[in-house]
Amino acid sequence: MTVAPPLSGMIVCLDDSPLDDLVGPIEVLVQEGLRTLTLPAGHADFGELTQIFGARARFGAHGVATPAHAQDATEAGAGFLLLDSADAFLVASAAATGAAVYPQAMTPAEIRAALGMEVAGVTLYPADVVGHVMAKRLAPLGLVDHLVPRGGVGAFAASEWLKAGAPAVCVDDVLLADALRGGDLGNLRDRCPAFVKAGRR
């Protein structure tokens, strides 16, 4: 079985919005160089969106809470899975799909335990609670280089995580704002360069 490559750079986590509200913002993100995206597990239009953009973007799923979520998402085109927990059965089931698997953890002990499983890395969620200063604490422990922070991360914080050694960072509403709810896509385009620059470290 071929295992998907691990994450790197900037990952944009999209909301559970209707197809028509997603196509325009995704097109802007892809044009601006933000080409690694996640959709909620179980999104009704997951397969259609990967068909539309799959040649130009890499898709994953977040909010993966069950083995069925993992299976359905990978069949719809997800190459990586952000799990809601580090439950051993869920991790094993997700890993069996061949996708790159990232269970969720918060403390150093939880991160170490998760890294002992068949995973590509671990998501630290919610990252905005601990802040990017946490990266400097985790680096000496040898943990930050397998960690993908997620939740409320802005461009500056993303840059600091990446500088500290995190391979990738998930961004969401700080970048997207109201773009998935009919907001001005020009404003979304204006916000993108700061995140693209941050992703280059």
Coordinates of C-alpha atoms in Angstrom, one line a residue:
M1 CA 0.0 0.0 0.0
T2 CA 1.3 3.5 -0.9
V3 CA 1.3 5.9 2.0
A4 CA 0.6 9.6 1.2
P5 CA 3.5 12.0 1.9
P6 CA 3.4 14.1 5.1
L7 CA 2.2 17.6 5.3
S8 CA 4.4 20.7 4.8
G9 CA 3.9 24.4 4.7
M10 CA 0.5 26.0 5.0
I11 CA -2.8 24.1 5.2
V12 CA -6.1 25.9 4.9
C13 CA -9.0 24.4 6.8
L14 CA -12.4 25.1 5.1
D15 CA -15.8 25.3 6.8
D16 CA -18.7 23.0 6.1
S17 CA -20.1 25.4 3.5
P18 CA -22.2 24.6 0.4
L19 CA -20.4 23.8 -2.8
D20 CA -21.4 27.2 -4.4
D21 CA -19.9 29.1 -1.5
L22 CA -16.6 27.1 -1.6
V23 CA -15.7 27.1 -5.3
G24 CA -14.8 30.8 -5.6
P25 CA -12.7 31.0 -2.4
I26 CA -10.9 27.8 -3.2
E27 CA -10.1 29.1 -6.7
V28 CA -8.6 32.3 -5.1
L29 CA -6.6 30.2 -2.6
V30 CA -5.2 28.0 -5.3
Q31 CA -4.3 30.9 -7.6
E32 CA -2.5 32.6 -4.7
G33 CA -0.4 29.5 -3.9
L34 CA -2.3 28.1 -1.0
R35 CA -2.9 24.6 -2.5
T36 CA -3.2 22.3 0.5
L37 CA -6.7 22.3 1.8
T38 CA -9.0 20.4 4.2
L39 CA -12.7 19.9 4.1
P40 CA -14.8 18.6 7.0
A41 CA -15.1 14.8 7.1
G42 CA -18.5 13.9 5.6
H43 CA -18.8 17.0 3.5
A44 CA -21.6 16.3 1.0
D45 CA -19.5 17.7 -1.9
F46 CA -16.1 16.4 -1.0
G47 CA -15.8 14.2 -4.1
E48 CA -17.0 16.9 -6.4
L49 CA -14.5 19.5 -5.0
T50 CA -11.6 17.1 -5.4
Q51 CA -12.7 16.4 -9.0
I52 CA -12.8 20.1 -9.7
F53 CA -9.5 21.1 -8.0
G54 CA -7.6 17.9 -7.5
A55 CA -5.2 18.5 -10.3
R56 CA -4.1 21.8 -8.7
A57 CA -4.6 21.2 -5.0
R58 CA -4.1 18.6 -2.3
F59 CA -7.1 17.8 -0.2
G60 CA -7.4 16.3 3.2
A61 CA -10.2 16.0 5.8
H62 CA -10.5 17.4 9.3
G63 CA -12.9 16.4 12.0
V64 CA -12.3 12.7 11.3
A65 CA -14.0 11.1 14.3
T66 CA -14.8 7.5 13.1
P67 CA -13.3 4.9 10.9
A68 CA -16.2 5.5 8.5
H69 CA -15.2 9.1 8.2
A70 CA -11.6 8.1 7.4
Q71 CA -12.7 5.6 4.7
D72 CA -15.3 7.9 3.1
A73 CA -12.9 10.8 3.0
T74 CA -10.1 8.9 1.4
E75 CA -12.5 7.4 -1.2
A76 CA -13.6 11.0 -2.0
G77 CA -10.0 12.0 -2.6
A78 CA -8.5 13.0 0.8
G79 CA -4.7 12.3 1.0
F80 CA -4.4 13.2 4.7
L81 CA -6.6 13.0 7.7
L82 CA -6.8 15.2 10.8
L83 CA -8.3 13.1 13.5
D84 CA -10.4 14.4 16.4
S85 CA -8.6 12.2 18.8
A86 CA -5.6 9.8 19.3
D87 CA -7.8 6.8 19.9
A88 CA -5.8 3.8 19.0
F89 CA -8.5 2.1 17.0
L90 CA -9.3 5.2 15.0
V91 CA -5.7 5.8 14.3
A92 CA -5.2 2.3 13.0
S93 CA -8.3 2.4 10.9
A94 CA -7.3 5.7 9.4
A95 CA -3.7 4.5 8.7
A96 CA -5.1 1.5 6.9
T97 CA -6.5 3.8 4.2
G98 CA -3.0 4.9 3.1
A99 CA -3.6 8.5 3.9
A100 CA -1.2 10.5 6.1
V101 CA -2.7 10.5 9.6
Y102 CA -2.5 13.2 12.1
P103 CA -4.3 12.5 15.5
Q104 CA -5.1 15.4 17.8
A105 CA -3.1 16.1 21.0
M106 CA -2.4 19.0 23.3
T107 CA 0.2 18.3 26.0
P108 CA 3.7 17.0 25.6
A109 CA 2.7 13.6 27.1
E110 CA -0.3 13.3 24.7
I111 CA 1.9 14.3 21.7
R112 CA 4.5 11.6 22.7
A113 CA 1.8 9.0 23.1
A114 CA 0.3 9.8 19.7
L115 CA 3.7 9.8 17.9
G116 CA 4.1 6.2 19.2
M117 CA 1.3 5.1 16.8
E118 CA 1.3 4.7 13.0
V119 CA 1.1 8.4 12.2
A120 CA 2.7 11.0 10.0
G121 CA 2.5 13.6 12.8
V122 CA 0.2 15.1 15.3
T123 CA -2.1 18.2 15.3
L124 CA -1.9 20.5 18.3
Y125 CA -5.4 21.8 18.8
P126 CA -6.5 24.5 19.7
A127 CA -3.2 26.1 19.0
D128 CA -4.4 29.6 19.8
V129 CA -4.9 28.6 23.4
V130 CA -1.2 27.9 24.0
G131 CA 0.2 30.4 21.4
H132 CA 3.2 30.1 19.2
V133 CA 5.5 30.5 22.3
M134 CA 4.7 26.8 22.9
A135 CA 6.9 25.9 19.9
K136 CA 10.0 27.0 21.8
R137 CA 9.1 24.8 24.7
L138 CA 8.4 21.7 22.5
A139 CA 11.5 22.1 20.3
P140 CA 14.0 21.0 23.0
L141 CA 11.8 18.0 23.7
G142 CA 12.1 16.9 20.1
L143 CA 8.4 17.2 19.5
V144 CA 7.8 20.3 17.4
D145 CA 9.2 18.7 14.2
H146 CA 6.3 16.3 14.1
L147 CA 3.6 18.9 15.1
V148 CA 1.0 20.7 13.0
P149 CA -0.7 23.5 15.0
R150 CA -4.3 24.2 14.2
G151 CA -6.9 26.6 15.4
G152 CA -6.9 30.4 15.3
V153 CA -3.4 30.6 13.9
G154 CA -2.5 33.9 12.1
A155 CA 0.3 34.6 9.6
F156 CA 2.8 35.7 12.2
A157 CA 2.1 32.8 14.6
A158 CA 2.3 30.4 11.6
S159 CA 5.7 31.8 10.7
E160 CA 6.9 31.4 14.2
W161 CA 5.8 27.7 14.4
L162 CA 7.5 27.0 11.1
K163 CA 10.7 28.7 12.2
A164 CA 10.7 26.6 15.3
G165 CA 10.6 23.4 13.2
A166 CA 6.9 22.6 12.7
P167 CA 6.6 21.0 9.3
A168 CA 3.2 22.5 8.6
V169 CA 0.5 24.8 10.1
C170 CA -3.2 24.8 9.7
V171 CA -5.0 28.2 9.2
D172 CA -8.7 28.9 9.2
D173 CA -10.9 31.9 10.0
V174 CA -8.0 34.3 10.5
L175 CA -7.3 33.9 6.7
L176 CA -10.8 33.1 5.5
A177 CA -12.8 35.6 7.5
D178 CA -16.2 35.8 5.8
A179 CA -15.0 34.5 2.4
L180 CA -17.1 31.4 2.7
R181 CA -20.2 33.3 3.6
G182 CA -20.4 35.6 0.6
G183 CA -17.6 38.0 1.7
D184 CA -15.5 39.9 -0.8
L185 CA -13.1 37.6 -2.5
G186 CA -10.8 40.5 -3.2
N187 CA -10.3 40.9 0.5
L188 CA -9.4 37.2 0.7
R189 CA -6.9 37.6 -2.1
D190 CA -5.4 40.5 -0.2
R191 CA -4.9 38.4 2.9
C192 CA -3.2 35.5 1.1
P193 CA 0.3 36.9 0.5
A194 CA 1.1 37.2 4.2
F195 CA 0.2 33.5 4.7
V196 CA 2.1 32.4 1.6
K197 CA 5.2 34.3 2.8
A198 CA 4.8 32.7 6.2
G199 CA 4.7 29.3 4.6
R200 CA 8.1 29.9 3.0
R201 CA 9.7 30.3 6.4

